[in-house]
mmCIF file of C-alpha atoms in Angstrom:
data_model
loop_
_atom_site.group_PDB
_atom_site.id
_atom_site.type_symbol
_atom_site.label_atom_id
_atom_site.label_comp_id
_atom_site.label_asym_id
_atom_site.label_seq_id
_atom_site.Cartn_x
_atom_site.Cartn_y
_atom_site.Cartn_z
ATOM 1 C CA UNK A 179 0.000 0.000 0.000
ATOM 2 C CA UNK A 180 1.079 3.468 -0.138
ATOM 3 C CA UNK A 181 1.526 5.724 3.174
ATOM 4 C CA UNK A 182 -0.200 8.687 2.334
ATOM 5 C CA UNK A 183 -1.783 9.029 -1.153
ATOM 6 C CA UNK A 184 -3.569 12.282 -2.603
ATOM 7 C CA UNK A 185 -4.915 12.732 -6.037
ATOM 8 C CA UNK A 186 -6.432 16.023 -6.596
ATOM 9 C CA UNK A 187 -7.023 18.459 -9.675
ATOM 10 C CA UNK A 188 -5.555 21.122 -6.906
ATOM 11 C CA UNK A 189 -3.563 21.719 -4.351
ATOM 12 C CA UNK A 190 -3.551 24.758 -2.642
ATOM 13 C CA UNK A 191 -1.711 24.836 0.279
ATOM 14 C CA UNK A 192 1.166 23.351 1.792
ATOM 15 C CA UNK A 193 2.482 19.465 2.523
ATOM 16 C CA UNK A 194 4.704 19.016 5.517
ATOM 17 C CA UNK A 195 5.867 15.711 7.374
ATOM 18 C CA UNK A 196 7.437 16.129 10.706
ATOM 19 C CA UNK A 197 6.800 12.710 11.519
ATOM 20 C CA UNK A 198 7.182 9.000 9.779
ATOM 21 C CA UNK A 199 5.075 7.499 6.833
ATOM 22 C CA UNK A 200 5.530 4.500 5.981
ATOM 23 C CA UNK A 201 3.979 2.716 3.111
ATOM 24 C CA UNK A 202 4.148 -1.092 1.483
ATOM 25 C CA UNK A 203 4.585 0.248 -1.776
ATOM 26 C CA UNK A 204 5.090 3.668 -1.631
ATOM 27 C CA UNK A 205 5.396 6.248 1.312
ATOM 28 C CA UNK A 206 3.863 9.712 -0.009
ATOM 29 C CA UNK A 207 2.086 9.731 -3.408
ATOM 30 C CA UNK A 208 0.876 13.061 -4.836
ATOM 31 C CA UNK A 209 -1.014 13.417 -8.481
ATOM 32 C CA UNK A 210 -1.683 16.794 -8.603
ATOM 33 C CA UNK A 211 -2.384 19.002 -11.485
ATOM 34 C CA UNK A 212 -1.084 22.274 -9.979
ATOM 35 C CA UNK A 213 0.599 22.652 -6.641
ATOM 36 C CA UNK A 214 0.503 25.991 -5.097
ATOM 37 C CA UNK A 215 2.136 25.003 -1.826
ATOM 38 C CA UNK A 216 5.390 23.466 -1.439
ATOM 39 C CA UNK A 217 6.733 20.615 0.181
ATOM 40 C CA UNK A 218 9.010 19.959 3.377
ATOM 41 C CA UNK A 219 10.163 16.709 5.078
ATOM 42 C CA UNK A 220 11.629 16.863 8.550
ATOM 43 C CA UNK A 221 10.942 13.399 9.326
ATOM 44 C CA UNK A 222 11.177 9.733 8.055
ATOM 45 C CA UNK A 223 8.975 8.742 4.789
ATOM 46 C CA UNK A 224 9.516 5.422 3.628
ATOM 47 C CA UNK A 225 8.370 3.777 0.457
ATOM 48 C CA UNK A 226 9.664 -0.225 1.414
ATOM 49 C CA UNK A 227 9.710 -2.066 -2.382
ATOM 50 C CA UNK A 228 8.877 1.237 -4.284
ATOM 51 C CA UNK A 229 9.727 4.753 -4.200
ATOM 52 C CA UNK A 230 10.147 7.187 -0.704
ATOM 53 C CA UNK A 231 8.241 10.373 -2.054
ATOM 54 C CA UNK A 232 6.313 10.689 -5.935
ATOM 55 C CA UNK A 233 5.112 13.223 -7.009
ATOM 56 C CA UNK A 234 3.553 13.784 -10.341
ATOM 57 C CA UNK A 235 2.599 17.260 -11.726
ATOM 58 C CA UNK A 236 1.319 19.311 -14.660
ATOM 59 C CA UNK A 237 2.445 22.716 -13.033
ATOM 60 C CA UNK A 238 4.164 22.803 -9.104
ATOM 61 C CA UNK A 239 4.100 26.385 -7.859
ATOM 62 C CA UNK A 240 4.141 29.258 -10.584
ATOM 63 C CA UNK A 241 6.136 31.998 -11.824
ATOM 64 C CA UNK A 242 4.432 34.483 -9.253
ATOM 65 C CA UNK A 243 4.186 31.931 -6.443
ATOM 66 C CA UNK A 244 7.024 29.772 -6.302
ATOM 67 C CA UNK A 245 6.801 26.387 -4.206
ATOM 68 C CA UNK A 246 10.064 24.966 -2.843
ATOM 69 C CA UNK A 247 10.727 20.555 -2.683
ATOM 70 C CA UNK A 248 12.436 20.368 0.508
ATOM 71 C CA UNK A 249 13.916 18.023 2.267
ATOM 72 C CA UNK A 250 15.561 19.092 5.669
ATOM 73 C CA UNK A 251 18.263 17.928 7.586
ATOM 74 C CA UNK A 252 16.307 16.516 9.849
ATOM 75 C CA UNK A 253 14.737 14.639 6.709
ATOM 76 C CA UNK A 254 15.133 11.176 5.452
ATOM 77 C CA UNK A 255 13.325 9.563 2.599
ATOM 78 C CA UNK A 256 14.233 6.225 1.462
ATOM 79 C CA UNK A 257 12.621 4.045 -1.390
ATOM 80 C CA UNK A 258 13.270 0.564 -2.120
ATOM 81 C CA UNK A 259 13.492 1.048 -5.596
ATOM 82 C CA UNK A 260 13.746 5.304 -5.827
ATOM 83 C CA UNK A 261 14.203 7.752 -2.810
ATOM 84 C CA UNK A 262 12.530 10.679 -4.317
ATOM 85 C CA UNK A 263 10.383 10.820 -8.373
ATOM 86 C CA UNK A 264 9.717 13.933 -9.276
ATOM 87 C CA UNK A 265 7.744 14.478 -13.241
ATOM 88 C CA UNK A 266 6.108 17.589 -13.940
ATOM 89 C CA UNK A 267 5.506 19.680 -17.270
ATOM 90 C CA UNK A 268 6.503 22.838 -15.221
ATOM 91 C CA UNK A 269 8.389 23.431 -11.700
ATOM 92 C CA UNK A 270 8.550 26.793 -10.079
ATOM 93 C CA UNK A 271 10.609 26.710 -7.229
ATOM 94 C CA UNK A 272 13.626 25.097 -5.497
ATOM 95 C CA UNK A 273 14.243 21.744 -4.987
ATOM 96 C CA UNK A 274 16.420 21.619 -2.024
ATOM 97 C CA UNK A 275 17.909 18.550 -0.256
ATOM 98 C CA UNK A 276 19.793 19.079 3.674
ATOM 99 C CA UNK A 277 19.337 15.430 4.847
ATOM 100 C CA UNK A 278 19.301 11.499 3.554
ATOM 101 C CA UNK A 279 17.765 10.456 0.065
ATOM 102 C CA UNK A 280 18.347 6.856 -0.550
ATOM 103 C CA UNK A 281 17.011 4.434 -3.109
ATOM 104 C CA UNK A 282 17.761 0.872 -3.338
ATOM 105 C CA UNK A 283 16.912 -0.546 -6.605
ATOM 106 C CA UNK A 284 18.838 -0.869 -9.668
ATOM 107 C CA UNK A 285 18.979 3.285 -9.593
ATOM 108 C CA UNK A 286 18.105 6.843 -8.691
ATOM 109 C CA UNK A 287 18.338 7.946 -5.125
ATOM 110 C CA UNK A 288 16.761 11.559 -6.796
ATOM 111 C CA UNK A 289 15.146 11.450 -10.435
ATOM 112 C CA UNK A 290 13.416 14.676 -11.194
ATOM 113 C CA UNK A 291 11.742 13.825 -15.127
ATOM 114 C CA UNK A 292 10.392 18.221 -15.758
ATOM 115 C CA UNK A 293 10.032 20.241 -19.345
ATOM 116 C CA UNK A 294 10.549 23.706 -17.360
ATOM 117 C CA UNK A 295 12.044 23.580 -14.232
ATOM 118 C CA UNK A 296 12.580 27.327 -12.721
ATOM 119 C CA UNK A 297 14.606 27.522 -9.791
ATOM 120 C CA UNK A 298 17.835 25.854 -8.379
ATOM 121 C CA UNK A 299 18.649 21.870 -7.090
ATOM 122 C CA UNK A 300 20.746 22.237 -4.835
ATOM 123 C CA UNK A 301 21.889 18.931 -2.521
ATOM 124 C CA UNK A 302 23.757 19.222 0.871
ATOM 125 C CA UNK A 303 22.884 16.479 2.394
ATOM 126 C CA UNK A 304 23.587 13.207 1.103
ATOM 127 C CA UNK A 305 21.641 11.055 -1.920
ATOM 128 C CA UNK A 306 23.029 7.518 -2.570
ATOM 129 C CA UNK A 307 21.463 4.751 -4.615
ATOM 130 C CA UNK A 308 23.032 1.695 -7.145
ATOM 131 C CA UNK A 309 23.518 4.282 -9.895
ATOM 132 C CA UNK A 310 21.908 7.062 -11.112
ATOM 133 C CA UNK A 311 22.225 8.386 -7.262
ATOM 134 C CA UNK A 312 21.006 11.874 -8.962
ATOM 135 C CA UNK A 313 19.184 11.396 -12.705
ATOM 136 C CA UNK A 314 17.857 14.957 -13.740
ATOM 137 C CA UNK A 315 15.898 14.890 -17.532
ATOM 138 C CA UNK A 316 14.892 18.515 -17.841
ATOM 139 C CA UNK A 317 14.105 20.153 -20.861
ATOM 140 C CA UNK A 318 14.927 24.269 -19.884
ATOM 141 C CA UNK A 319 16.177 24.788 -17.028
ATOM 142 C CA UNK A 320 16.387 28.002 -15.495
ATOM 143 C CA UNK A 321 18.802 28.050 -12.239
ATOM 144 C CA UNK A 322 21.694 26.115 -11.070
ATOM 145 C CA UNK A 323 22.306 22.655 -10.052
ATOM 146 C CA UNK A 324 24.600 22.645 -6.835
ATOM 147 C CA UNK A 325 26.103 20.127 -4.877
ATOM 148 C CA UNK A 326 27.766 20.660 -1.338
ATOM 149 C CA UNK A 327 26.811 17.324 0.034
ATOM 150 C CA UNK A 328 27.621 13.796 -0.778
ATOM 151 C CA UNK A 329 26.157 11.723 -3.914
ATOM 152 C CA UNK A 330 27.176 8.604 -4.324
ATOM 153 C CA UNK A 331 26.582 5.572 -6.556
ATOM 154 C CA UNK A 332 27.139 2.299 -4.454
ATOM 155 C CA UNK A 333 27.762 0.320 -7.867
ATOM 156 C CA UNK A 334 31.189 -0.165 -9.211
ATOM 157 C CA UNK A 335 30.381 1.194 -12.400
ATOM 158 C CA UNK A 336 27.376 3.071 -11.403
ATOM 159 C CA UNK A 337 26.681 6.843 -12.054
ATOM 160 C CA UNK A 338 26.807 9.352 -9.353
ATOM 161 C CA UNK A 339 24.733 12.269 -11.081
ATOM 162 C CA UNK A 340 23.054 11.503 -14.915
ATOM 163 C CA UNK A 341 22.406 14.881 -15.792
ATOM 164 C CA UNK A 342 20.063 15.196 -19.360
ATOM 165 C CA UNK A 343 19.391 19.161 -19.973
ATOM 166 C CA UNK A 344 18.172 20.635 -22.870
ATOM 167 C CA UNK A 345 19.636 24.011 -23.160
#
């Protein structure tokens, strides 16, 4: 099963964990078509055979109201297969990790699948998986990508950061 699950045309307001969800399957699943809060993790969400945290977008924030992905340092989210799946056709805002992103499966700790993605990514915390420990398919992208943290690939030929950008 999945720990928390919300499908909603949308979403206006905010999701925060400062607790633990756990889920079968998955641990938080959002479908939204627009977001116009953001998203912050202080606790533990776990997703145990699938993925820690999906989301799945047409539009997260906007240009006028920007809505940050955060995880803190107090955060951990951990997916059997994928720590955190981000796909949207547009992102607005930061997408910020401070603490743990781990997925165990054959890759991505962090896979963030966006056409427009407006803000920075910015990791200083830690994201580890197989391979593909950070797999970012944007097509314009408007910020920076920063890394002050650890990523790491646990493979011996796996891929620390897969970056696919279109301008």
């Amino acid at each position: 099963g999945v720990g928390f699950f919300m499908a909603v045309p949308v979403f206006d307001g905010a999701f925060v964990n400062d607790g633990g969800i756990d889920g079968g399957l998955h641990g938080v699943q959002l479908v939204l078509g627009q977001a116009t809060g953001g998203f912050t993790n202080n606790g533990d969400i776990e997703g145990v055979s699938g993925t820690g945290v999906w989301i799945s977008a047409e539009r997260w924030g906007s240009p006028d109201a920007r809505a940050d992905i955060r995880n803190t340092s107090s955060g951990t989210i951990t997916g059997g297969e994928t720590g955190l799946w981000i796909t949207a056709l547009e992102v607005f805002g930061d997408l910020i990790n401070d603490g743990v992103i781990f997925g165990g499966g054959a890759d991505t700790g962090l896979f963030l699948d966006a056409l427009l993605f407006v803000g920075d990514i910015i990791n200083g915390g830690t994201i580890e998986a197989p391979t593909n420990a950070v797999a970012l398919e944007i097509g314009t992208l408007e910020g920076e990508i920063v890394n002050t943290g650890t990523i790491r690939a646990t493979d011996a030929n796996g891929v620390a950061v897969a970056l696919v950008v279109g301008n």
